[in-house]
Coordinates of C-alpha atoms in Angstrom, one line a residue:
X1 CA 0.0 0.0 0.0
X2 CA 2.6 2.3 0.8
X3 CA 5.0 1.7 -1.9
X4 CA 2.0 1.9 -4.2
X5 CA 0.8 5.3 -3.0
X6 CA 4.5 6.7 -3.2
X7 CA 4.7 5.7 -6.6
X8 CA 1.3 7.7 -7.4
X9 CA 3.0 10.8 -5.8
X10 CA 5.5 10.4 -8.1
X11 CA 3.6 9.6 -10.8
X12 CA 1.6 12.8 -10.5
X13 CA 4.8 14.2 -10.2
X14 CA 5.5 13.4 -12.9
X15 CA 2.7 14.3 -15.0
X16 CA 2.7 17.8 -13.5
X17 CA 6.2 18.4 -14.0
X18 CA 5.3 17.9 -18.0
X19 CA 2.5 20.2 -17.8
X20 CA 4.7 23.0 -16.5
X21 CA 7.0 22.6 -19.0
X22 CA 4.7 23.0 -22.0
X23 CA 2.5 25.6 -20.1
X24 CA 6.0 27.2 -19.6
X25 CA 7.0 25.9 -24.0
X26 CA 3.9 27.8 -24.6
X27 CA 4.5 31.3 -22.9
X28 CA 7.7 31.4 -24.7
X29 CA 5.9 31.2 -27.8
X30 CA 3.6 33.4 -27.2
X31 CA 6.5 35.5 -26.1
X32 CA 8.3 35.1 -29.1
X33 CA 5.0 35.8 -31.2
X34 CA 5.1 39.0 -29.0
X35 CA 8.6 40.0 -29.7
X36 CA 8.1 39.3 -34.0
X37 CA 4.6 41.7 -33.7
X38 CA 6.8 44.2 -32.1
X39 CA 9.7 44.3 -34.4
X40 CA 7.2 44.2 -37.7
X41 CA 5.4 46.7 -36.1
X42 CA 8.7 48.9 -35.1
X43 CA 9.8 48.5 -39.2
X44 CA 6.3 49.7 -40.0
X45 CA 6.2 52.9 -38.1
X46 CA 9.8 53.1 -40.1
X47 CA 8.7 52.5 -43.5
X48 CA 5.7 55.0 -42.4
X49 CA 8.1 58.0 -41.1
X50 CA 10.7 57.4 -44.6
X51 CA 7.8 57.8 -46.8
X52 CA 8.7 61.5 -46.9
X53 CA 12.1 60.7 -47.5
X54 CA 13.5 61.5 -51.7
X55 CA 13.8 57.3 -53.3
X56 CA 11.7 55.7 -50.7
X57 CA 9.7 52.6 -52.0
X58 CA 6.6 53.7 -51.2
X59 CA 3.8 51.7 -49.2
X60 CA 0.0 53.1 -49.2
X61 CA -0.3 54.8 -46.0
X62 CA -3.9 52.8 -45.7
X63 CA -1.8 49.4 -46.1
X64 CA 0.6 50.4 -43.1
X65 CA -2.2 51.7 -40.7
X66 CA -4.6 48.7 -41.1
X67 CA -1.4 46.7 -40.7
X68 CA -0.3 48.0 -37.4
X69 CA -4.1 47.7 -36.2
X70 CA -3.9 44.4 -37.2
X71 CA -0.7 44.2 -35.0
X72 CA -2.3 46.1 -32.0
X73 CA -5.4 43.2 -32.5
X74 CA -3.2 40.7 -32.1
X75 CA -0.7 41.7 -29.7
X76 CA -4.1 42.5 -27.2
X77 CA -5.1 38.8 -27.8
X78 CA -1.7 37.2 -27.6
X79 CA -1.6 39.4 -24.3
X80 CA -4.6 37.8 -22.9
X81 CA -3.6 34.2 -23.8
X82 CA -0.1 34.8 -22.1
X83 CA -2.1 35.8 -18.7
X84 CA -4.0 32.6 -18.7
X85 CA -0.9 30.6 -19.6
X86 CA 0.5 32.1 -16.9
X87 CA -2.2 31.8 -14.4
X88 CA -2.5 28.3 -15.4
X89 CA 1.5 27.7 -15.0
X90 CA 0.7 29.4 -11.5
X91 CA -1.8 26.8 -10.5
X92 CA 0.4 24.3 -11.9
X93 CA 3.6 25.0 -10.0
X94 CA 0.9 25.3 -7.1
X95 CA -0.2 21.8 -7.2
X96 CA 3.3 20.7 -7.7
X97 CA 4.8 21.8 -4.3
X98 CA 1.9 20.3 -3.1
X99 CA 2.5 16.8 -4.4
X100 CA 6.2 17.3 -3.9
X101 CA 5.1 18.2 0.1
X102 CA 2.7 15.3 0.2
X103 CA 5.8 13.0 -1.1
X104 CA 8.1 14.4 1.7
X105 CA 5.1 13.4 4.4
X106 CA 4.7 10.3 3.0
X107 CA 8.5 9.3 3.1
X108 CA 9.1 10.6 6.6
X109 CA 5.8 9.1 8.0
X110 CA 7.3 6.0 6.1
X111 CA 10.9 6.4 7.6
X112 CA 9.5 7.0 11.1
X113 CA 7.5 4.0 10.8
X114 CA 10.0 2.0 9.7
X115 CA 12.0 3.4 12.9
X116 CA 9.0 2.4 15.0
X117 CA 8.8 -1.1 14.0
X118 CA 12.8 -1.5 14.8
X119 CA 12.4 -0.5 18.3
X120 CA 9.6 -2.5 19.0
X121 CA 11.6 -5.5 17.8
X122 CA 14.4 -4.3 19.8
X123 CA 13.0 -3.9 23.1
X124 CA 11.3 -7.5 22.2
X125 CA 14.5 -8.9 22.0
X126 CA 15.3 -6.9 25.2
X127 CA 12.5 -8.6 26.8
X128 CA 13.1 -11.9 25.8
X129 CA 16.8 -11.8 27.2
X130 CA 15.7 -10.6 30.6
X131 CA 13.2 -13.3 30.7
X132 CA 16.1 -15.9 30.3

């Protein structure tokens, strides 16, 4: 029973630990989504600003508005998903020390049972010397 209910702590372990690291695979995505939005959107305020500028290539003004809305769109949702991802790795990590605490009590309620049962035997050999 015992050996069976350590090995579902670490089992669940386990599991958890994999679910923080893709909760954690998925921020930095979302993250790196972030960071491309950014940099497109930094090179469009650019190409925006050399418009005025003698040889430019130029872009429709329309083209480079409705693309940096698009950008603000998407950097509001990508914003929202990153706080549930990281609400979620929260609860996560949460329910991790939890299992990882459970483990330790299990263990040292183990250990101190273990310890029990030795002293018992011990003093019955105690017992059984004196009796002699």
């Amino acid at each position: 029973m015992a050996t069976s209910k350590r090995a579902s702590y670490l089992a669940l372990i386990r599991l958890q630990k994999l679910a923080k690291a893709r909760s954690e695979l998925t921020i930095a995505g979302l993250n790196a989504q972030l960071v491309a939005i950014a940099d497109e959107s930094e090179a469009l305020f650019k190409m925006q600003d050399d418009r005025f500028k003698p040889g430019a290539d130029l872009v429709p003004p329309d083209l480079i508005i409705r693309r940096l809305e698009t950008n603000r769109m998407r950097v509001i949702h990508l914003t929202d998903q990153m706080a549930v991802q990281r609400k979620n790795l929260l609860k996560i990590s949460r329910t991790l020390d939890v299992l990882n605490d459970r483990l330790r009590s299990h263990e040292s309620e183990q250990q101190r049972h273990h310890a029990t049962v030795e002293i018992d035997e011990y003093i019955s050999q105690l017992l059984g010397k004196a009796a002699n």
